[in-house]
């Protein structure tokens, strides 16, 4: 009997507390001026009238432009939705969503989404998304995304993504990805990627970073605390070559040029390639690089005359900024047999070859094994 009395007392107390809590909640919402529904043509012409600037809405429909203190629910507007403080829920606008405070939810607009403070959620816009606080979520825009204080998540833009702080996540665009601070994740772009410290990967036409713990993969990689080597080398074809290697050990670019002193046809070349370096022990490291060089005779030669080279070698540091490198190369020379000077050029270029094949498109391929020795500086 005693146990039953205690249980009944507990149930009555719980019900009483819930009733008081609900009552307090109702009074609080009334003091905050919370409306379950509002309809507006252009604020303040609507059901909230002039009180719209002090009202929190749960469901809000705006024919043209609506203004409210806060939103805790759903809002749709023909042109724009404007929230003076915070928004929790979802906004849909024909032109723009503007929240001067924090956003926790989703903003969807044909043109712009704006968040004046911290953003958590998803923002999708036809032109751009702007966030002046921290971001934890996703921004998607046809043109640009801007995040002022850094954060985490993803930025996907048709042209440009910009984050002024540190960022953890992924940036994807066609023109530029810029993180003024550090990025932990990935930047993927057809144009330029920029970050301070990269812990992850940059994939773009040009990649710029202060330091990289990972890889920068592109046509040109500039890493301030990375690889910057000037190389003077000689091989079985060209006795004087000058190359520049830039990037990081994981992935670097090679820009090269050279000539054959004393050749009667003034044979010279320029080329581009990419490679990777790996530490073997102490001062010894390994190299794997692939380059493509265009050969010319006298002036610039417009015909097909290309050498593809795979270099596999080792590098030994002689001093802090000086190293010697040596290794074999696998080579393939491609020429067009239909050009009248093709045979002469081939005979003048190659000292020997172990592979000779002409395909159905009249391109001749000659292969051989060679080698290179080089001095590297910086």
CSV table of N, CA and C in Angstrom, one decimal, residues 49-146:
chain,number,residue,atom,x,y,z
A,49,UNK,N,1.5,42.7,-39.2
A,49,UNK,CA,1.5,44.1,-39.2
A,49,UNK,C,2.8,44.7,-38.8
A,50,UNK,N,2.8,45.8,-38.1
A,50,UNK,CA,4.0,46.5,-37.7
A,50,UNK,C,4.8,45.7,-36.7
A,51,UNK,N,4.1,44.8,-36.1
A,51,UNK,CA,4.8,43.9,-35.0
A,51,UNK,C,5.7,42.9,-35.7
A,52,UNK,N,5.8,42.8,-37.0
A,52,UNK,CA,6.6,41.8,-37.7
A,52,UNK,C,8.0,41.9,-37.3
A,53,UNK,N,8.5,43.1,-36.9
A,53,UNK,CA,9.9,43.3,-36.6
A,53,UNK,C,10.3,42.7,-35.2
A,54,UNK,N,9.2,42.4,-34.4
A,54,UNK,CA,9.4,41.9,-33.1
A,54,UNK,C,8.9,40.5,-32.9
A,55,UNK,N,8.5,39.9,-34.1
A,55,UNK,CA,7.8,38.6,-34.0
A,55,UNK,C,8.7,37.4,-34.5
A,56,UNK,N,8.5,36.3,-33.8
A,56,UNK,CA,9.1,35.0,-34.2
A,56,UNK,C,8.1,34.2,-34.9
A,57,UNK,N,8.3,33.7,-36.1
A,57,UNK,CA,7.4,32.9,-36.8
A,57,UNK,C,7.7,31.4,-36.9
A,58,UNK,N,6.7,30.6,-36.9
A,58,UNK,CA,6.9,29.2,-37.1
A,58,UNK,C,6.7,28.8,-38.5
A,59,UNK,N,5.6,29.3,-39.1
A,59,UNK,CA,5.3,29.1,-40.6
A,59,UNK,C,5.1,30.5,-41.1
A,60,UNK,N,5.9,30.8,-42.2
A,60,UNK,CA,5.8,32.2,-42.7
A,60,UNK,C,5.7,32.1,-44.2
A,61,UNK,N,4.7,32.8,-44.8
A,61,UNK,CA,4.6,32.9,-46.2
A,61,UNK,C,4.6,34.3,-46.7
A,62,UNK,N,5.5,34.7,-47.6
A,62,UNK,CA,5.7,36.1,-48.0
A,62,UNK,C,5.5,36.1,-49.5
A,63,UNK,N,4.5,36.9,-50.0
A,63,UNK,CA,4.2,37.0,-51.4
A,63,UNK,C,5.4,37.7,-52.1
A,64,UNK,N,5.9,38.8,-51.5
A,64,UNK,CA,7.1,39.5,-52.1
A,64,UNK,C,8.2,39.4,-51.1
A,65,UNK,N,8.2,40.3,-50.1
A,65,UNK,CA,9.3,40.4,-49.1
A,65,UNK,C,8.7,40.4,-47.7
A,66,UNK,N,9.3,39.5,-46.9
A,66,UNK,CA,8.8,39.4,-45.5
A,66,UNK,C,10.0,39.6,-44.5
A,67,UNK,N,9.7,40.4,-43.4
A,67,UNK,CA,10.7,40.6,-42.4
A,67,UNK,C,10.2,40.1,-41.1
A,68,UNK,N,11.0,39.5,-40.3
A,68,UNK,CA,10.7,39.0,-39.0
A,68,UNK,C,11.9,39.0,-38.0
A,69,UNK,N,11.6,39.0,-36.7
A,69,UNK,CA,12.6,38.9,-35.8
A,69,UNK,C,13.4,37.6,-35.8
A,70,UNK,N,12.7,36.5,-35.8
A,70,UNK,CA,13.3,35.2,-35.9
A,70,UNK,C,12.4,34.2,-36.6
A,71,UNK,N,12.9,33.1,-37.0
A,71,UNK,CA,12.2,32.0,-37.6
A,71,UNK,C,12.5,30.7,-36.9
A,72,UNK,N,11.5,29.9,-36.5
A,72,UNK,CA,11.7,28.6,-36.0
A,72,UNK,C,10.8,27.7,-36.7
A,73,UNK,N,11.1,27.4,-37.9
A,73,UNK,CA,10.2,26.5,-38.7
A,73,UNK,C,10.5,26.6,-40.2
A,74,UNK,N,9.4,27.1,-40.9
A,74,UNK,CA,9.5,27.1,-42.3
A,74,UNK,C,9.1,28.5,-42.9
A,75,UNK,N,9.8,28.9,-43.9
A,75,UNK,CA,9.5,30.2,-44.6
A,75,UNK,C,9.7,30.1,-46.1
A,76,UNK,N,8.8,30.7,-46.8
A,76,UNK,CA,8.9,30.8,-48.2
A,76,UNK,C,8.5,32.2,-48.7
A,77,UNK,N,9.3,32.8,-49.6
A,77,UNK,CA,9.1,34.1,-50.1
A,77,UNK,C,9.2,34.3,-51.6
A,78,UNK,N,8.4,35.1,-52.2
A,78,UNK,CA,8.5,35.3,-53.7
A,78,UNK,C,9.7,36.0,-54.1
A,79,UNK,N,10.2,37.0,-53.3
A,79,UNK,CA,11.4,37.7,-53.6
A,79,UNK,C,12.4,37.5,-52.5
A,80,UNK,N,12.2,37.9,-51.3
A,80,UNK,CA,13.2,37.8,-50.2
A,80,UNK,C,12.5,37.5,-48.9
A,81,UNK,N,13.3,36.8,-48.0
A,81,UNK,CA,13.0,36.6,-46.6
A,81,UNK,C,14.1,37.2,-45.8
A,82,UNK,N,13.7,38.0,-44.8
A,82,UNK,CA,14.7,38.7,-44.0
A,82,UNK,C,14.4,38.4,-42.5
A,83,UNK,N,15.4,37.9,-41.9
A,83,UNK,CA,15.3,37.6,-40.4
A,83,UNK,C,16.4,38.4,-39.7
A,84,UNK,N,15.9,39.2,-38.7
A,84,UNK,CA,16.7,40.2,-38.0
A,84,UNK,C,17.7,39.5,-37.0
A,85,UNK,N,17.3,38.3,-36.5
A,85,UNK,CA,18.2,37.6,-35.5
A,85,UNK,C,18.5,36.2,-36.1
A,86,UNK,N,18.0,35.2,-35.4
A,86,UNK,CA,18.4,33.8,-35.8
A,86,UNK,C,17.3,33.1,-36.5
A,87,UNK,N,17.7,32.0,-37.3
A,87,UNK,CA,16.8,31.2,-38.0
A,87,UNK,C,17.1,29.7,-37.7
A,88,UNK,N,16.1,29.0,-37.4
A,88,UNK,CA,16.2,27.5,-37.2
A,88,UNK,C,15.1,26.9,-38.1
A,89,UNK,N,15.5,26.2,-39.1
A,89,UNK,CA,14.5,25.6,-39.9
A,89,UNK,C,14.9,25.6,-41.4
A,90,UNK,N,14.0,26.1,-42.2
A,90,UNK,CA,14.3,26.1,-43.7
A,90,UNK,C,13.6,27.4,-44.3
A,91,UNK,N,14.4,28.0,-45.2
A,91,UNK,CA,14.0,29.2,-45.9
A,91,UNK,C,14.0,28.9,-47.4
A,92,UNK,N,13.0,29.3,-48.2
A,92,UNK,CA,13.0,29.2,-49.6
A,92,UNK,C,12.7,30.6,-50.2
A,93,UNK,N,13.5,31.1,-51.1
A,93,UNK,CA,13.2,32.4,-51.7
A,93,UNK,C,13.4,32.5,-53.2
A,94,UNK,N,12.6,33.3,-53.8
A,94,UNK,CA,12.8,33.5,-55.3
A,94,UNK,C,14.0,34.2,-55.6
A,95,UNK,N,14.5,35.1,-54.7
A,95,UNK,CA,15.7,35.9,-55.0
A,95,UNK,C,16.8,35.6,-53.9
A,96,UNK,N,16.4,36.0,-52.6
A,96,UNK,CA,17.4,36.0,-51.6
A,96,UNK,C,16.8,35.6,-50.2
A,97,UNK,N,17.6,35.0,-49.4
A,97,UNK,CA,17.4,34.8,-48.0
A,97,UNK,C,18.4,35.5,-47.2
A,98,UNK,N,18.0,36.3,-46.2
A,98,UNK,CA,19.0,37.1,-45.4
A,98,UNK,C,18.7,36.9,-44.0
A,99,UNK,N,19.7,36.4,-43.3
A,99,UNK,CA,19.6,36.2,-41.8
A,99,UNK,C,20.8,36.9,-41.2
A,100,UNK,N,20.5,37.9,-40.3
A,100,UNK,CA,21.5,38.7,-39.7
A,100,UNK,C,22.2,38.0,-38.6
A,101,UNK,N,21.6,37.0,-38.0
A,101,UNK,CA,22.2,36.2,-36.9
A,101,UNK,C,22.6,34.9,-37.3
A,102,UNK,N,22.4,33.9,-36.5
A,102,UNK,CA,22.8,32.5,-36.7
A,102,UNK,C,21.8,31.7,-37.6
A,103,UNK,N,22.3,30.8,-38.3
A,103,UNK,CA,21.4,29.9,-39.1
A,103,UNK,C,21.7,28.5,-38.7
A,104,UNK,N,20.6,27.7,-38.4
A,104,UNK,CA,20.7,26.3,-38.1
A,104,UNK,C,19.6,25.6,-38.9
A,105,UNK,N,20.0,25.2,-40.1
A,105,UNK,CA,19.0,24.6,-41.0
A,105,UNK,C,19.4,24.7,-42.4
A,106,UNK,N,18.4,25.1,-43.3
A,106,UNK,CA,18.7,25.2,-44.7
A,106,UNK,C,18.2,26.5,-45.3
A,107,UNK,N,19.0,27.0,-46.2
A,107,UNK,CA,18.7,28.2,-47.0
A,107,UNK,C,18.7,27.9,-48.4
A,108,UNK,N,17.6,28.1,-49.2
A,108,UNK,CA,17.6,27.8,-50.6
A,108,UNK,C,17.0,29.0,-51.3
A,109,UNK,N,17.8,29.5,-52.3
A,109,UNK,CA,17.4,30.7,-53.0
A,109,UNK,C,17.9,30.7,-54.4
A,110,UNK,N,17.2,31.3,-55.3
A,110,UNK,CA,17.5,31.4,-56.7
A,110,UNK,C,18.8,32.2,-57.0
A,111,UNK,N,19.1,33.2,-56.1
A,111,UNK,CA,20.2,34.0,-56.3
A,111,UNK,C,21.2,34.0,-55.1
A,112,UNK,N,20.8,34.5,-53.9
A,112,UNK,CA,21.7,34.7,-52.8
A,112,UNK,C,21.2,34.1,-51.4
A,113,UNK,N,22.1,33.6,-50.6
A,113,UNK,CA,21.8,33.3,-49.2
A,113,UNK,C,22.9,34.1,-48.4
A,114,UNK,N,22.4,34.7,-47.3
A,114,UNK,CA,23.3,35.4,-46.4
A,114,UNK,C,23.1,35.0,-45.0
A,115,UNK,N,24.2,34.8,-44.3
A,115,UNK,CA,24.2,34.5,-42.8
A,115,UNK,C,25.2,35.4,-42.2
A,116,UNK,N,24.7,36.2,-41.2
A,116,UNK,CA,25.6,37.2,-40.6
A,116,UNK,C,26.4,36.7,-39.5
A,117,UNK,N,26.1,35.5,-38.9
A,117,UNK,CA,26.9,34.9,-37.9
A,117,UNK,C,27.2,33.5,-38.2
A,118,UNK,N,27.1,32.6,-37.2
A,118,UNK,CA,27.5,31.2,-37.5
A,118,UNK,C,26.4,30.4,-38.3
A,119,UNK,N,26.9,29.5,-39.1
A,119,UNK,CA,26.0,28.8,-40.0
A,119,UNK,C,26.2,27.3,-39.8
A,120,UNK,N,25.1,26.6,-39.6
A,120,UNK,CA,25.1,25.1,-39.5
A,120,UNK,C,24.0,24.6,-40.3
A,121,UNK,N,24.3,23.9,-41.4
A,121,UNK,CA,23.3,23.3,-42.3
A,121,UNK,C,23.7,23.3,-43.7
A,122,UNK,N,22.7,23.6,-44.6
A,122,UNK,CA,22.9,23.6,-46.0
A,122,UNK,C,22.4,24.9,-46.6
A,123,UNK,N,23.3,25.5,-47.5
A,123,UNK,CA,22.9,26.7,-48.2
A,123,UNK,C,23.1,26.4,-49.7
A,124,UNK,N,22.0,26.6,-50.5
A,124,UNK,CA,22.1,26.3,-52.0
A,124,UNK,C,21.5,27.6,-52.6
A,125,UNK,N,22.4,28.1,-53.6
A,125,UNK,CA,22.0,29.4,-54.2
A,125,UNK,C,22.3,29.3,-55.7
A,126,UNK,N,21.6,30.1,-56.5
A,126,UNK,CA,21.9,30.1,-57.9
A,126,UNK,C,23.1,31.0,-58.2
A,127,UNK,N,23.4,32.0,-57.4
A,127,UNK,CA,24.6,32.8,-57.6
A,127,UNK,C,25.6,32.6,-56.5
A,128,UNK,N,25.3,33.0,-55.2
A,128,UNK,CA,26.3,32.9,-54.2
A,128,UNK,C,25.7,32.7,-52.8
A,129,UNK,N,26.6,32.2,-51.9
A,129,UNK,CA,26.3,32.1,-50.5
A,129,UNK,C,27.4,32.9,-49.7
A,130,UNK,N,26.9,33.7,-48.8
A,130,UNK,CA,27.9,34.5,-47.9
A,130,UNK,C,27.6,34.1,-46.5
A,131,UNK,N,28.7,33.8,-45.8
A,131,UNK,CA,28.6,33.5,-44.3
A,131,UNK,C,29.7,34.2,-43.6
A,132,UNK,N,29.3,35.1,-42.7
A,132,UNK,CA,30.3,35.9,-42.0
A,132,UNK,C,30.8,35.3,-40.7
A,133,UNK,N,30.2,34.2,-40.2
A,133,UNK,CA,30.7,33.6,-39.0
A,133,UNK,C,31.4,32.3,-39.3
A,134,UNK,N,31.3,31.3,-38.4
A,134,UNK,CA,31.9,30.0,-38.6
A,134,UNK,C,30.9,29.2,-39.4
A,135,UNK,N,31.4,28.2,-40.1
A,135,UNK,CA,30.5,27.3,-40.9
A,135,UNK,C,30.7,25.8,-40.6
A,136,UNK,N,29.7,25.1,-40.4
A,136,UNK,CA,29.7,23.7,-40.3
A,136,UNK,C,28.5,23.1,-41.1
A,137,UNK,N,28.9,22.8,-42.3
A,137,UNK,CA,27.8,22.3,-43.2
A,137,UNK,C,28.2,22.4,-44.7
A,138,UNK,N,27.3,22.7,-45.5
A,138,UNK,CA,27.5,22.7,-47.0
A,138,UNK,C,27.0,23.9,-47.6
A,139,UNK,N,27.9,24.5,-48.5
A,139,UNK,CA,27.5,25.6,-49.3
A,139,UNK,C,27.6,25.2,-50.8
A,140,UNK,N,26.5,25.4,-51.6
A,140,UNK,CA,26.5,25.0,-53.0
A,140,UNK,C,26.0,26.2,-53.8
A,141,UNK,N,26.8,26.7,-54.8
A,141,UNK,CA,26.3,27.8,-55.6
A,141,UNK,C,26.9,27.7,-57.0
A,142,UNK,N,26.1,28.3,-57.9
A,142,UNK,CA,26.6,28.3,-59.3
A,142,UNK,C,27.7,29.2,-59.5
A,143,UNK,N,27.9,30.3,-58.7
A,143,UNK,CA,29.0,31.2,-58.9
A,143,UNK,C,30.0,31.1,-57.8
A,144,UNK,N,29.7,31.5,-56.5
A,144,UNK,CA,30.7,31.6,-55.5
A,144,UNK,C,30.1,31.3,-54.1
A,145,UNK,N,31.0,30.9,-53.2
A,145,UNK,CA,30.8,30.7,-51.8
A,145,UNK,C,31.8,31.4,-51.0
A,146,UNK,N,31.3,32.1,-49.9
A,146,UNK,CA,32.3,32.9,-49.1
A,146,UNK,C,32.0,32.5,-47.6
